[in-house]
Each structure stands twice: as structure tokens, then as C-alpha cells.
Amino acid sequence: MTAEAALGAASTMAIIGAGQAGAEVATLLRQSRFEGRILLFGDEPYLPYQRPPLSKAYLSGEIGADALIYKAAVAYEKADVELRLGQRVSEIDRAAKRILLDGGEPVAYDRLVLATGGRARQLAVPGAELRNIFYLRNIADVQALQPELLSGRRLVIIGAGYVGLEVAAVAIKRRLAVTVLEAMPRVLARVTAPELSAFYERFHREAGVEIRTGVSVAGFAPTQDGARVSEVLSGEGDAIAADLVLVGIGLVANTELAERAGLVVDGGIVVDDQSRTSDPEIYAIGDCAIHANHGFLRRKIRVESVPNALEQARAAAASIMGKPCAPAAAPWFWSDQYDLKLQMVGLSDGYEKVVIRGAQESASFIAFYLKDGTIIAADAVNRPGDFMAAKRLVGERMSIAAESLADENISLKTLMATGAR
Ligand SMILES: Cc1cc2nc3c(=O)[nH]c(=O)nc-3n(C[C@H](O)[C@H](O)[C@H](O)COP(=O)(O)OP(=O)(O)OC[C@H]3O[C@@H](n4cnc5c(N)ncnc54)[C@H](O)[C@@H]3O)c2cc1C
């Protein structure tokens, strides 16, 4: 009997982690006619919510917490998903096929999905325990940070990745004095080309943000009472005055449960293209999972994005129900800073040439990354239409001459019709 055939009305699906990935797989399973019990455990007290606005519209106060909710409570009721919010799962007992909740309650499962996400990487330097050092991963983090974003205060942001730059954009609008420290020689260095980094650096500087690159953080100096941060101390010997600090230096995947249960973990819970872990009855999806061999990129990679979380949820649901999985698409992501909508598709590392279409001065352009003549990635700024086309160009690994890509007199639609695949 196959694993799928064994799942009937008496079976139990347990999902650990009530973020977007967990919520998606729970409701999809019911849509796919899974007949058994579906239990969704989440250690936060909220309905599953969307994290992207945490550093954007929610932090700025443009939207309230209600607008973060991913699916209304009624969607879980309709799908007969049992929400167990505010409940942490502390152990997986694979031999007995049960999980243990904090407090010791055991819950039996037939299939298990790990959707445990990740946590903000902590900065381990002297003074890191001082008050007024903030991180940004969940609603509670924003609720702690937001009241501190008062006009005139000096905010030092450590890390010029998406989260750091998005917070800088919000804080400068609130009239704080914002300094961003980045250890690499340029902002967004891990994800984009120097041209894009230069564009974003210029935009932030013109808005009033001070950006210092090539700066490492060695520690924090306290105020006289020893409670709060007064200065950020750089490895290069500078002291940067601060009333508050935001650290945005990436994410650590929540893999401990999986590790203790003996699943294969390597910078994330290792999964195949159907989101299956090394135990065929346990799946892992979203930020906690690492693709052993990403279906599109053909390499080992952990992707932190909503589209990836939802795609892996769909793959897991299909696999559990014994249905074919759609092939993995080129990963994509977005970031909102000021009035700039950045949308990125594919992975640009290893590119040989970057071609810019449109004028950077107009803040509306798209950068294509080419390798061996093939378009491997694209970053679009305020070009949603071109981004849709770019998703196809990257997805179909098209080869188009650089001069044609840069020529705005030829539409991308025309290029798609004529380019080589
Ligand atoms: C500030 C910020 C901005 C972002 N902006 C963007 C963006 O613009 N575009 C984009 O595509 N992506 C963005 N992302 C990334 C995106 O939000 C994540 O990729 C996505 O939320 C991953 O979803 P997930 O369900 O895998 O994990 P999560 O959303 O982290 O959910 C996991 C949940 O599991 C819970 N959990 C963990 N362990 C246990 C346990 N043992 N028991 C019970 N519950 C547990 C966690 O507390 C959490 O609630 C952003 C992320 C952040 C933090």
C-alpha cells in the first residue's frame, strides 16, 4: 500500500508552525479532499499573518494588525482546520508517530508538516543585551519598535539588506536621524548588482539616510546608568551615537525540532522537490526548508520568500494527496522602499553581464542579468509590466541580444516572440 492510500478519514495531519506556509498547506489539503483531521499548531497568539508588511506599511502605521491576517478565521472553520494557536510543539517522536506540546500533551499524527520558519539572527557582540536594541521578525517586534520611532531620535540600523533598508525608509519619513551600517562594500550586496546597489544608496542618501558601508560592528557602549545603548562601536574604531538600534542581519532557520528528531538538516531542513524530508511521512516547507536541488535553479538553496513558502506548501499538499507537483518556478521576491517597488526574479549570482533597460534617473527601469547569453535573473524598479515579462524570460531561460534588451523601442513582448529558448 502506498503512503497516500493509507490516508483516510481517521488519519491526522499535524502542521507545526502557523505562518503563511502552514496556513496554506492546511487549507489546500482540505481543498484537495483530505478527509482526516487537520491540526495547525502555532506558538504565536495570532491567526497566521503576512510578514512582508512588518517592515513596510505596518511599521509605518499605514495599516493595522488586522490587515496582516492571511486568511480570515472563517476560512479555517470552513476547511475544518483545528487552529491550536499559542501552542508550541516541543518534540517529535518519530518512532511513536506523535508530537509533544509544551506542557507534555502528546498528539498522534499520520503525516507531519514542519513550517517552523526562522528567527532573526542575533548579533553576538559585547553590549548586545542592552535595551533599545531591536530585531524585526514578528508582530511583537514591531509593537516594541514602533513607539520608539520618534522624531529627532538617532536610529542606527545594522545591516543594509531588505529589512534594514525598508526600516530606514519608514524611519526617515518619521523624521528620525537614520544611519545604516553595512559590513559589505555596498548595500543589498548579496542579492543584486552594483548598479542596483548604487541606485538604492543614492536614493536613501537623497532622502536623508546616512549610509556607511565597509563598517563592522564590534560592540555597544551603554548610557551612564548602564541600561541602554548610547553608541555603536565599529571594528574600525568609530563610535556612532544612537538612541536606538535595529539589527537586520538575516535569519536562522528553526530546525531544532527536526534535528532532534534525526531528520537531515543542513542550514535548513533538507527537502526534495515535493517538500519531503528524509522521513517520507514528514514534510518541511517555507523558510525552515532547504531545497536539496531546487527544481528550477538546479542547486541546493534555502529561499526566504512568500512565493517560495506558498509554492512549497502546494508541492507538499499535492505529494501528500498523491497528485503530481507543478515544477518549481524561478524564485521571486519584492521589496518596497519609499515609492520604489523592487521586484526580483531568478538568482543573479554568477552573472557575466548586466543590461539596464530604462533610465535609472526616472526611477523606472529593469536590470537583466545574463550568463552565457541566457537571462538568468532580473530586477525591476517600478516596472510591474516588464516584471511580468521578465518572469517569463527568466522562467524560459531565453537568450536575447543585450542591445535588444536595452532598446526600449522594441517591446519585451516582441523580444519574447523572437528570442531563442
Ligand atoms: C520584516 C520582514 C519583511 C519581509 N518582506 C518580504 C517581502 O517583501 N517579500 C517576500 O516575499 N518575503 C518577505 N519576507 C519573508 C517572508 O515573510 C517569509 O519568507 C515567510 O513569512 C515565510 O513563511 P513561513 O510560514 O515559512 O515562516 P514564518 O512566517 O516564520 O512562520 C513560522 C511560524 O511557526 C512558528 N513556530 C516555530 N516553531 C514552532 C514550534 N515548535 N511550535 C509552534 N509554532 C512554531 C513561528 O513562531 C512562526 O509563527 C519578509 C520577512 C520579514 C520578517
Tab-separated table of C-alpha atoms and ligand atoms in Angstrom:
chain	number	residue	atom	x	y	z
A	1	MET	CA	0.000	0.000	0.000
A	2	THR	CA	1.353	3.473	-0.856
A	3	ALA	CA	1.765	6.175	1.765
A	4	GLU	CA	-1.044	8.146	0.068
A	5	ALA	CA	-3.522	5.299	0.026
A	6	ALA	CA	-3.156	4.889	3.771
A	7	LEU	CA	-4.683	8.308	4.428
A	8	GLY	CA	-8.384	8.081	5.214
A	9	ALA	CA	-10.968	9.874	7.340
A	10	ALA	CA	-9.399	8.522	10.521
A	11	SER	CA	-5.959	9.945	9.792
A	12	THR	CA	-4.407	13.055	11.311
A	13	MET	CA	-2.318	15.703	9.648
A	14	ALA	CA	-0.290	17.782	12.088
A	15	ILE	CA	1.260	21.025	10.892
A	16	ILE	CA	3.822	22.742	13.097
A	17	GLY	CA	4.096	26.476	12.508
A	18	ALA	CA	1.158	28.759	11.717
A	19	GLY	CA	2.772	31.196	9.271
A	20	GLN	CA	1.790	31.598	5.624
A	21	ALA	CA	3.302	28.250	4.657
A	22	GLY	CA	1.486	26.334	7.416
A	23	ALA	CA	-1.835	28.086	6.770
A	24	GLU	CA	-1.577	27.444	3.041
A	25	VAL	CA	-0.886	23.734	3.290
A	26	ALA	CA	-3.653	23.288	5.880
A	27	THR	CA	-6.373	24.806	3.717
A	28	LEU	CA	-5.033	23.303	0.486
A	29	LEU	CA	-5.149	19.818	1.934
A	30	ARG	CA	-8.839	20.203	2.625
A	31	GLN	CA	-9.433	21.638	-0.861
A	32	SER	CA	-7.635	18.565	-2.174
A	33	ARG	CA	-10.207	16.411	-0.336
A	34	PHE	CA	-8.086	15.219	2.542
A	35	GLU	CA	-10.733	13.705	4.796
A	36	GLY	CA	-8.967	13.348	8.122
A	37	ARG	CA	-8.211	15.781	10.944
A	38	ILE	CA	-6.012	18.793	10.195
A	39	LEU	CA	-4.290	20.373	13.194
A	40	LEU	CA	-2.333	23.612	12.824
A	41	PHE	CA	-0.053	24.496	15.758
A	42	GLY	CA	1.431	27.956	16.120
A	43	ASP	CA	3.346	29.374	19.057
A	44	GLU	CA	2.335	32.968	18.313
A	45	PRO	CA	-1.098	34.009	19.622
A	46	TYR	CA	-2.307	35.362	16.253
A	47	LEU	CA	-4.080	33.935	13.239
A	48	PRO	CA	-1.449	33.180	10.567
A	49	TYR	CA	-0.296	36.533	9.186
A	50	GLN	CA	1.817	38.049	6.412
A	51	ARG	CA	5.277	39.227	7.468
A	52	PRO	CA	6.242	41.458	4.493
A	53	PRO	CA	4.267	44.494	5.769
A	54	LEU	CA	6.034	44.272	9.156
A	55	SER	CA	8.902	46.383	7.807
A	56	LYS	CA	6.692	48.420	5.485
A	57	ALA	CA	3.058	49.546	5.872
A	58	TYR	CA	2.523	48.021	9.333
A	59	LEU	CA	5.663	49.597	10.786
A	60	SER	CA	4.767	52.971	9.257
A	61	GLY	CA	1.274	52.737	10.755
A	62	GLU	CA	-0.470	52.845	7.359
A	63	ILE	CA	-2.202	49.555	8.126
A	64	GLY	CA	-3.211	47.902	11.390
A	65	ALA	CA	-2.636	44.336	12.583
A	66	ASP	CA	-5.982	43.204	11.096
A	67	ALA	CA	-4.675	43.866	7.595
A	68	LEU	CA	-1.791	41.441	8.169
A	69	ILE	CA	-4.090	38.441	8.613
A	70	TYR	CA	-3.504	35.975	5.798
A	71	LYS	CA	-6.860	34.187	5.813
A	72	ALA	CA	-9.877	35.119	7.953
A	73	ALA	CA	-10.867	32.783	10.812
A	74	VAL	CA	-13.864	31.640	8.774
A	75	ALA	CA	-11.550	30.117	6.142
A	76	TYR	CA	-10.184	27.674	8.754
A	77	GLU	CA	-13.684	26.952	10.052
A	78	LYS	CA	-14.913	26.190	6.537
A	79	ALA	CA	-11.907	23.966	5.863
A	80	ASP	CA	-12.350	22.308	9.258
A	81	VAL	CA	-8.785	23.115	10.230
A	82	GLU	CA	-8.294	22.987	14.005
A	83	LEU	CA	-6.218	26.013	14.944
A	84	ARG	CA	-4.106	25.490	18.029
A	85	LEU	CA	-2.636	28.960	18.461
A	86	GLY	CA	-0.314	29.925	21.305
A	87	GLN	CA	0.821	26.293	21.454
A	88	ARG	CA	4.430	25.374	20.976
A	89	VAL	CA	5.447	21.905	19.836
A	90	SER	CA	8.486	20.834	21.813
A	91	GLU	CA	9.316	17.377	20.447
A	92	ILE	CA	8.700	14.965	17.598
A	93	ASP	CA	8.698	11.265	18.432
A	94	ARG	CA	9.029	9.648	15.013
A	95	ALA	CA	9.028	6.093	16.307
A	96	ALA	CA	5.665	6.567	18.019
A	97	LYS	CA	4.438	8.996	15.287
A	98	ARG	CA	3.428	11.653	17.765
A	99	ILE	CA	4.394	15.160	18.719
A	100	LEU	CA	4.608	16.592	22.209
A	101	LEU	CA	3.277	20.025	23.049
A	102	ASP	CA	4.866	22.310	25.614
A	103	GLY	CA	3.313	21.014	28.814
A	104	GLY	CA	3.661	17.424	27.686
A	105	GLU	CA	0.382	16.706	25.832
A	106	PRO	CA	1.038	14.074	23.119
A	107	VAL	CA	-0.704	14.307	19.741
A	108	ALA	CA	-0.583	11.403	17.298
A	109	TYR	CA	-0.029	12.097	13.602
A	110	ASP	CA	-0.103	10.161	10.351
A	111	ARG	CA	1.655	12.859	8.333
A	112	LEU	CA	3.571	15.809	9.719
A	113	VAL	CA	4.410	19.127	8.067
A	114	LEU	CA	7.134	21.340	9.522
A	115	ALA	CA	6.520	25.008	8.730
A	116	THR	CA	8.506	26.488	11.587
A	117	GLY	CA	10.020	29.450	9.711
A	118	GLY	CA	13.017	31.164	11.225
A	119	ARG	CA	14.140	33.741	13.741
A	120	ALA	CA	16.206	36.894	13.425
A	121	ARG	CA	19.936	36.262	13.553
A	122	GLN	CA	21.300	37.781	16.762
A	123	LEU	CA	24.356	39.989	16.863
A	124	ALA	CA	26.762	38.452	19.384
A	125	VAL	CA	28.960	41.363	20.439
A	126	PRO	CA	29.624	42.984	23.841
A	127	GLY	CA	26.633	45.078	24.929
A	128	ALA	CA	24.154	43.128	22.778
A	129	GLU	CA	21.928	42.650	25.847
A	130	LEU	CA	21.332	46.399	26.307
A	131	ARG	CA	17.826	47.823	26.000
A	132	ASN	CA	16.891	49.661	22.834
A	133	ILE	CA	18.382	47.094	20.516
A	134	PHE	CA	15.604	45.757	18.305
A	135	TYR	CA	15.083	42.975	15.787
A	136	LEU	CA	12.238	42.565	13.311
A	137	ARG	CA	10.657	39.217	12.666
A	138	ASN	CA	7.180	39.229	14.157
A	139	ILE	CA	4.275	41.414	15.295
A	140	ALA	CA	5.653	41.618	18.830
A	141	ASP	CA	8.947	43.001	17.464
A	142	VAL	CA	7.106	45.779	15.613
A	143	GLN	CA	4.981	46.561	18.651
A	144	ALA	CA	8.189	47.035	20.651
A	145	LEU	CA	9.984	49.100	17.977
A	146	GLN	CA	7.221	51.319	16.638
A	147	PRO	CA	6.672	53.508	19.747
A	148	GLU	CA	10.412	54.200	19.820
A	149	LEU	CA	10.440	55.667	16.304
A	150	LEU	CA	10.085	59.255	17.490
A	151	SER	CA	11.054	62.318	15.509
A	152	GLY	CA	14.584	63.536	16.206
A	153	ARG	CA	15.862	60.261	17.656
A	154	ARG	CA	19.043	58.740	16.286
A	155	LEU	CA	18.388	55.296	14.834
A	156	VAL	CA	21.334	53.156	13.826
A	157	ILE	CA	20.437	50.246	11.549
A	158	ILE	CA	22.901	47.389	11.332
A	159	GLY	CA	22.641	45.594	8.003
A	160	ALA	CA	21.707	47.073	4.609
A	161	GLY	CA	19.602	44.152	3.382
A	162	TYR	CA	15.910	44.441	2.570
A	163	VAL	CA	14.691	44.687	6.151
A	164	GLY	CA	17.281	47.290	7.172
A	165	LEU	CA	16.626	49.490	4.141
A	166	GLU	CA	12.845	49.185	4.427
A	167	VAL	CA	13.012	50.277	8.068
A	168	ALA	CA	15.334	53.143	7.083
A	169	ALA	CA	12.725	54.359	4.575
A	170	VAL	CA	9.967	54.274	7.213
A	171	ALA	CA	12.100	55.922	9.914
A	172	ILE	CA	13.371	58.776	7.774
A	173	LYS	CA	9.772	59.634	6.894
A	174	ARG	CA	9.117	59.824	10.624
A	175	ARG	CA	11.965	62.338	10.849
A	176	LEU	CA	14.431	60.248	12.772
A	177	ALA	CA	18.148	60.689	12.093
A	178	VAL	CA	18.963	57.374	10.409
A	179	THR	CA	22.385	55.806	9.929
A	180	VAL	CA	22.768	52.458	8.190
A	181	LEU	CA	25.926	50.414	8.817
A	182	GLU	CA	26.820	47.674	6.358
A	183	ALA	CA	29.823	45.379	6.594
A	184	MET	CA	29.937	44.717	2.841
A	185	PRO	CA	31.210	47.382	0.427
A	186	ARG	CA	27.689	48.165	-0.827
A	187	VAL	CA	24.013	47.838	0.155
A	188	LEU	CA	21.986	44.778	-0.972
A	189	ALA	CA	25.343	43.249	-1.935
A	190	ARG	CA	24.207	39.646	-1.538
A	191	VAL	CA	21.217	39.962	-3.831
A	192	THR	CA	21.839	42.476	-6.532
A	193	ALA	CA	24.346	44.057	-8.950
A	194	PRO	CA	26.500	47.106	-8.133
A	195	GLU	CA	24.293	49.227	-10.429
A	196	LEU	CA	21.214	48.492	-8.314
A	197	SER	CA	23.122	48.959	-5.062
A	198	ALA	CA	24.351	52.357	-6.250
A	199	PHE	CA	20.805	53.340	-7.226
A	200	TYR	CA	19.418	52.392	-3.802
A	201	GLU	CA	22.292	54.027	-1.933
A	202	ARG	CA	21.758	57.256	-3.829
A	203	PHE	CA	18.019	57.206	-3.247
A	204	HIS	CA	18.426	56.694	0.505
A	205	ARG	CA	21.102	59.364	0.779
A	206	GLU	CA	18.921	61.869	-1.066
A	207	ALA	CA	16.118	61.070	1.387
A	208	GLY	CA	18.488	61.925	4.245
A	209	VAL	CA	19.729	58.492	5.361
A	210	GLU	CA	23.414	58.257	6.182
A	211	ILE	CA	24.818	55.046	4.704
A	212	ARG	CA	28.193	53.740	5.781
A	213	THR	CA	29.489	50.649	4.022
A	214	GLY	CA	32.507	48.528	4.890
A	215	VAL	CA	31.733	49.026	8.592
A	216	SER	CA	31.723	46.114	11.022
A	217	VAL	CA	30.122	46.264	14.463
A	218	ALA	CA	32.349	45.395	17.413
A	219	GLY	CA	30.033	46.255	20.308
A	220	PHE	CA	27.645	48.671	22.002
A	221	ALA	CA	28.533	51.256	24.649
A	222	PRO	CA	25.914	51.839	27.366
A	223	THR	CA	24.430	55.027	28.746
A	224	GLN	CA	25.720	56.130	32.152
A	225	ASP	CA	23.079	54.110	34.023
A	226	GLY	CA	24.245	51.054	32.084
A	227	ALA	CA	20.772	50.203	30.772
A	228	ARG	CA	20.559	51.499	27.240
A	229	VAL	CA	22.711	51.795	24.164
A	230	SER	CA	24.374	55.150	23.698
A	231	GLU	CA	26.877	54.274	20.963
A	232	VAL	CA	27.525	51.623	18.368
A	233	LEU	CA	31.231	50.803	18.309
A	234	SER	CA	32.649	49.864	14.944
A	235	GLY	CA	35.502	47.451	14.341
A	236	GLU	CA	37.244	50.288	12.549
A	237	GLY	CA	37.382	52.343	15.773
A	238	ASP	CA	34.407	54.698	15.310
A	239	ALA	CA	31.642	55.382	17.832
A	240	ILE	CA	28.254	56.140	16.287
A	241	ALA	CA	25.782	57.836	18.649
A	242	ALA	CA	22.458	56.002	18.932
A	243	ASP	CA	19.168	56.371	20.797
A	244	LEU	CA	18.044	53.049	19.401
A	245	VAL	CA	19.420	50.304	17.179
A	246	LEU	CA	17.771	47.947	14.715
A	247	VAL	CA	19.692	44.809	13.784
A	248	GLY	CA	18.759	43.301	10.407
A	249	ILE	CA	21.432	40.724	9.631
A	250	GLY	CA	19.389	37.831	8.353
A	251	LEU	CA	17.567	34.777	9.538
A	252	VAL	CA	18.350	31.488	11.242
A	253	ALA	CA	16.029	28.665	10.191
A	254	ASN	CA	14.102	26.987	13.021
A	255	THR	CA	15.425	23.470	12.542
A	256	GLU	CA	15.989	22.288	16.121
A	257	LEU	CA	12.849	20.134	16.311
A	258	ALA	CA	13.834	18.402	13.088
A	259	GLU	CA	17.440	17.943	14.203
A	260	ARG	CA	16.444	16.364	17.497
A	261	ALA	CA	14.094	14.064	15.593
A	262	GLY	CA	17.013	12.901	13.449
A	263	LEU	CA	15.896	14.409	10.136
A	264	VAL	CA	18.592	15.519	7.717
A	265	VAL	CA	19.335	19.206	8.347
A	266	ASP	CA	21.927	21.306	6.551
A	267	GLY	CA	21.301	25.023	7.016
A	268	GLY	CA	17.593	24.164	6.793
A	269	ILE	CA	15.501	21.007	6.856
A	270	VAL	CA	16.551	19.230	3.670
A	271	VAL	CA	13.634	18.520	1.295
A	272	ASP	CA	13.156	17.206	-2.232
A	273	ASP	CA	11.077	18.845	-4.959
A	274	GLN	CA	7.904	17.505	-3.327
A	275	SER	CA	8.833	19.101	0.037
A	276	ARG	CA	9.551	15.671	1.568
A	277	THR	CA	12.189	15.409	4.272
A	278	SER	CA	14.412	12.393	4.861
A	279	ASP	CA	11.386	10.794	6.559
A	280	PRO	CA	8.761	10.130	3.834
A	281	GLU	CA	5.945	10.860	6.301
A	282	ILE	CA	7.310	14.277	7.273
A	283	TYR	CA	7.358	17.344	5.048
A	284	ALA	CA	9.023	20.740	5.510
A	285	ILE	CA	8.023	23.973	3.783
A	286	GLY	CA	8.832	27.689	3.770
A	287	ASP	CA	11.739	29.457	5.433
A	288	CYS	CA	12.744	26.416	7.539
A	289	ALA	CA	13.289	24.164	4.498
A	290	ILE	CA	16.255	23.909	2.170
A	291	HIS	CA	15.771	22.503	-1.320
A	292	ALA	CA	18.240	19.646	-1.850
A	293	ASN	CA	18.130	20.505	-5.542
A	294	HIS	CA	15.781	23.358	-6.442
A	295	GLY	CA	13.743	22.287	-9.467
A	296	PHE	CA	14.412	25.473	-11.424
A	297	LEU	CA	17.808	26.581	-10.127
A	298	ARG	CA	19.247	23.051	-10.066
A	299	ARG	CA	21.135	23.648	-6.852
A	300	LYS	CA	20.856	23.420	-3.100
A	301	ILE	CA	19.224	26.556	-1.782
A	302	ARG	CA	17.061	27.880	1.040
A	303	VAL	CA	14.718	30.574	-0.215
A	304	GLU	CA	13.152	33.101	2.156
A	305	SER	CA	10.107	34.494	0.402
A	306	VAL	CA	6.345	34.286	0.425
A	307	PRO	CA	6.123	32.888	-3.141
A	308	ASN	CA	8.512	30.086	-2.143
A	309	ALA	CA	6.559	29.327	1.055
A	310	LEU	CA	3.333	29.027	-0.949
A	311	GLU	CA	4.923	27.002	-3.737
A	312	GLN	CA	6.376	24.508	-1.265
A	313	ALA	CA	3.009	24.306	0.510
A	314	ARG	CA	1.368	23.427	-2.821
A	315	ALA	CA	4.032	20.805	-3.521
A	316	ALA	CA	3.563	19.229	-0.079
A	317	ALA	CA	-0.231	19.146	-0.377
A	318	ALA	CA	-0.028	17.548	-3.826
A	319	SER	CA	2.523	15.000	-2.690
A	320	ILE	CA	0.551	14.051	0.434
A	321	MET	CA	-2.544	13.529	-1.718
A	322	GLY	CA	-0.614	11.504	-4.286
A	323	LYS	CA	-1.056	14.102	-7.036
A	324	PRO	CA	1.626	15.424	-9.389
A	325	CYS	CA	3.510	18.537	-8.219
A	326	ALA	CA	3.897	21.505	-10.533
A	327	PRO	CA	7.578	22.039	-11.342
A	328	ALA	CA	9.343	24.662	-9.214
A	329	ALA	CA	9.368	28.116	-10.801
A	330	ALA	CA	12.143	30.703	-10.779
A	331	PRO	CA	12.109	32.206	-7.276
A	332	TRP	CA	10.908	35.782	-6.973
A	333	PHE	CA	10.722	38.443	-4.320
A	334	TRP	CA	9.772	42.091	-3.806
A	335	SER	CA	10.790	44.986	-1.585
A	336	ASP	CA	9.062	48.347	-1.055
A	337	GLN	CA	11.149	51.370	-0.095
A	338	TYR	CA	9.730	54.903	-0.394
A	339	ASP	CA	7.744	54.890	-3.658
A	340	LEU	CA	10.077	52.301	-5.159
A	341	LYS	CA	8.688	48.859	-5.866
A	342	LEU	CA	11.561	46.460	-6.439
A	343	GLN	CA	10.636	43.050	-7.890
A	344	MET	CA	13.280	40.418	-8.460
A	345	VAL	CA	13.165	37.081	-10.229
A	346	GLY	CA	15.811	34.384	-10.561
A	347	LEU	CA	19.241	34.391	-8.947
A	348	SER	CA	21.821	36.754	-10.345
A	349	ASP	CA	24.972	35.276	-8.783
A	350	GLY	CA	27.481	34.184	-11.388
A	351	TYR	CA	26.114	36.608	-13.994
A	352	GLU	CA	28.512	37.852	-16.686
A	353	LYS	CA	26.698	40.932	-17.916
A	354	VAL	CA	24.006	43.256	-16.631
A	355	VAL	CA	21.805	45.117	-19.091
A	356	ILE	CA	19.704	48.062	-17.966
A	357	ARG	CA	16.503	48.905	-19.804
A	358	GLY	CA	15.099	52.327	-18.952
A	359	ALA	CA	16.651	55.256	-17.140
A	360	GLN	CA	17.734	54.955	-13.531
A	361	GLU	CA	17.179	58.712	-13.104
A	362	SER	CA	13.479	58.193	-13.779
A	363	ALA	CA	13.324	55.526	-11.047
A	364	SER	CA	11.670	53.187	-13.541
A	365	PHE	CA	13.955	50.601	-15.093
A	366	ILE	CA	14.724	46.917	-15.218
A	367	ALA	CA	18.113	45.192	-14.962
A	368	PHE	CA	18.603	41.880	-16.762
A	369	TYR	CA	21.400	39.529	-15.725
A	370	LEU	CA	22.945	37.397	-18.475
A	371	LYS	CA	25.109	34.326	-18.301
A	372	ASP	CA	26.272	32.504	-21.427
A	373	GLY	CA	23.827	34.753	-23.290
A	374	THR	CA	20.854	33.469	-21.256
A	375	ILE	CA	18.729	35.682	-18.992
A	376	ILE	CA	19.176	34.222	-15.510
A	377	ALA	CA	17.611	36.968	-13.384
A	378	ALA	CA	16.006	40.396	-13.493
A	379	ASP	CA	15.436	43.238	-11.012
A	380	ALA	CA	12.633	45.655	-11.875
A	381	VAL	CA	12.143	49.032	-10.213
A	382	ASN	CA	8.636	50.467	-10.675
A	383	ARG	CA	8.080	48.340	-13.806
A	384	PRO	CA	5.367	45.825	-12.922
A	385	GLY	CA	4.504	45.150	-16.579
A	386	ASP	CA	8.099	44.480	-17.549
A	387	PHE	CA	8.488	42.339	-14.448
A	388	MET	CA	5.699	40.033	-15.632
A	389	ALA	CA	7.536	39.655	-18.935
A	390	ALA	CA	10.842	39.159	-17.105
A	391	LYS	CA	9.354	36.273	-15.129
A	392	ARG	CA	8.736	34.527	-18.427
A	393	LEU	CA	12.109	35.448	-19.899
A	394	VAL	CA	13.884	34.035	-16.847
A	395	GLY	CA	11.498	31.107	-16.451
A	396	GLU	CA	12.019	30.027	-20.047
A	397	ARG	CA	15.771	30.725	-19.898
A	398	MET	CA	15.602	32.831	-23.010
A	399	SER	CA	18.604	34.188	-24.900
A	400	ILE	CA	18.180	37.705	-26.247
A	401	ALA	CA	20.901	40.023	-27.518
A	402	ALA	CA	21.936	42.619	-24.931
A	403	GLU	CA	21.390	45.529	-27.360
A	404	SER	CA	17.805	44.443	-27.996
A	405	LEU	CA	17.078	44.062	-24.276
A	406	ALA	CA	18.314	47.594	-23.656
A	407	ASP	CA	16.341	49.062	-26.573
A	408	GLU	CA	13.040	50.418	-25.304
A	409	ASN	CA	11.787	50.816	-28.872
A	410	ILE	CA	11.380	47.049	-29.041
A	411	SER	CA	8.744	45.733	-26.632
A	412	LEU	CA	9.600	42.815	-24.358
A	413	LYS	CA	6.607	41.030	-25.868
A	414	THR	CA	8.217	41.238	-29.296
A	415	LEU	CA	11.528	40.057	-27.880
A	416	MET	CA	9.825	37.108	-26.250
A	417	ALA	CA	8.319	36.099	-29.563
A	418	THR	CA	11.666	36.247	-31.335
A	419	GLY	CA	14.204	35.221	-28.677
A	420	ALA	CA	15.832	31.817	-28.514
A	421	ARG	CA	14.819	29.348	-25.815
B	1	LIG	C1	10.252	42.055	8.123
B	1	LIG	C2	10.086	41.070	7.017
B	1	LIG	C3	9.826	41.518	5.730
B	1	LIG	C4	9.686	40.611	4.693
B	1	LIG	N1	9.408	41.078	3.432
B	1	LIG	C5	9.194	40.185	2.430
B	1	LIG	C6	8.813	40.631	1.131
B	1	LIG	O1	8.720	41.830	0.872
B	1	LIG	N2	8.570	39.696	0.177
B	1	LIG	C7	8.664	38.348	0.418
B	1	LIG	O2	8.421	37.529	-0.473
B	1	LIG	N3	9.030	37.898	1.635
B	1	LIG	C8	9.289	38.789	2.642
B	1	LIG	N4	9.650	38.338	3.882
B	1	LIG	C9	9.869	36.893	4.076
B	1	LIG	C10	8.553	36.160	4.259
B	1	LIG	O3	7.746	36.844	5.173
B	1	LIG	C11	8.837	34.747	4.715
B	1	LIG	O4	9.556	34.114	3.674
B	1	LIG	C12	7.563	33.968	5.019
B	1	LIG	O5	6.860	34.589	6.050
B	1	LIG	C13	7.890	32.531	5.407
B	1	LIG	O6	6.738	31.917	5.894
B	1	LIG	P1	6.828	30.608	6.794
B	1	LIG	O7	5.408	30.211	7.035
B	1	LIG	O8	7.771	29.657	6.208
B	1	LIG	O9	7.509	31.080	8.160
B	1	LIG	P2	7.030	32.073	9.282
B	1	LIG	O10	6.205	33.166	8.705
B	1	LIG	O11	8.248	32.423	10.062
B	1	LIG	O12	6.060	31.181	10.206
B	1	LIG	C14	6.536	30.167	11.056
B	1	LIG	C15	5.700	30.141	12.305
B	1	LIG	O13	5.997	28.946	13.034
B	1	LIG	C16	6.085	29.261	14.410
B	1	LIG	N5	6.834	28.186	15.090
B	1	LIG	C17	8.164	27.942	15.022
B	1	LIG	N6	8.485	26.861	15.782
B	1	LIG	C18	7.324	26.404	16.329
B	1	LIG	C19	7.012	25.336	17.208
B	1	LIG	N7	7.922	24.498	17.684
B	1	LIG	N8	5.712	25.171	17.598
B	1	LIG	C20	4.743	26.002	17.117
B	1	LIG	N9	4.994	27.041	16.291
B	1	LIG	C21	6.270	27.253	15.888
B	1	LIG	C22	6.791	30.610	14.373
B	1	LIG	O14	6.691	31.331	15.582
B	1	LIG	C23	6.019	31.295	13.252
B	1	LIG	O15	4.838	31.870	13.718
B	1	LIG	C24	9.798	39.223	4.942
B	1	LIG	C25	10.060	38.769	6.248
B	1	LIG	C26	10.200	39.685	7.279
B	1	LIG	C27	10.464	39.190	8.675
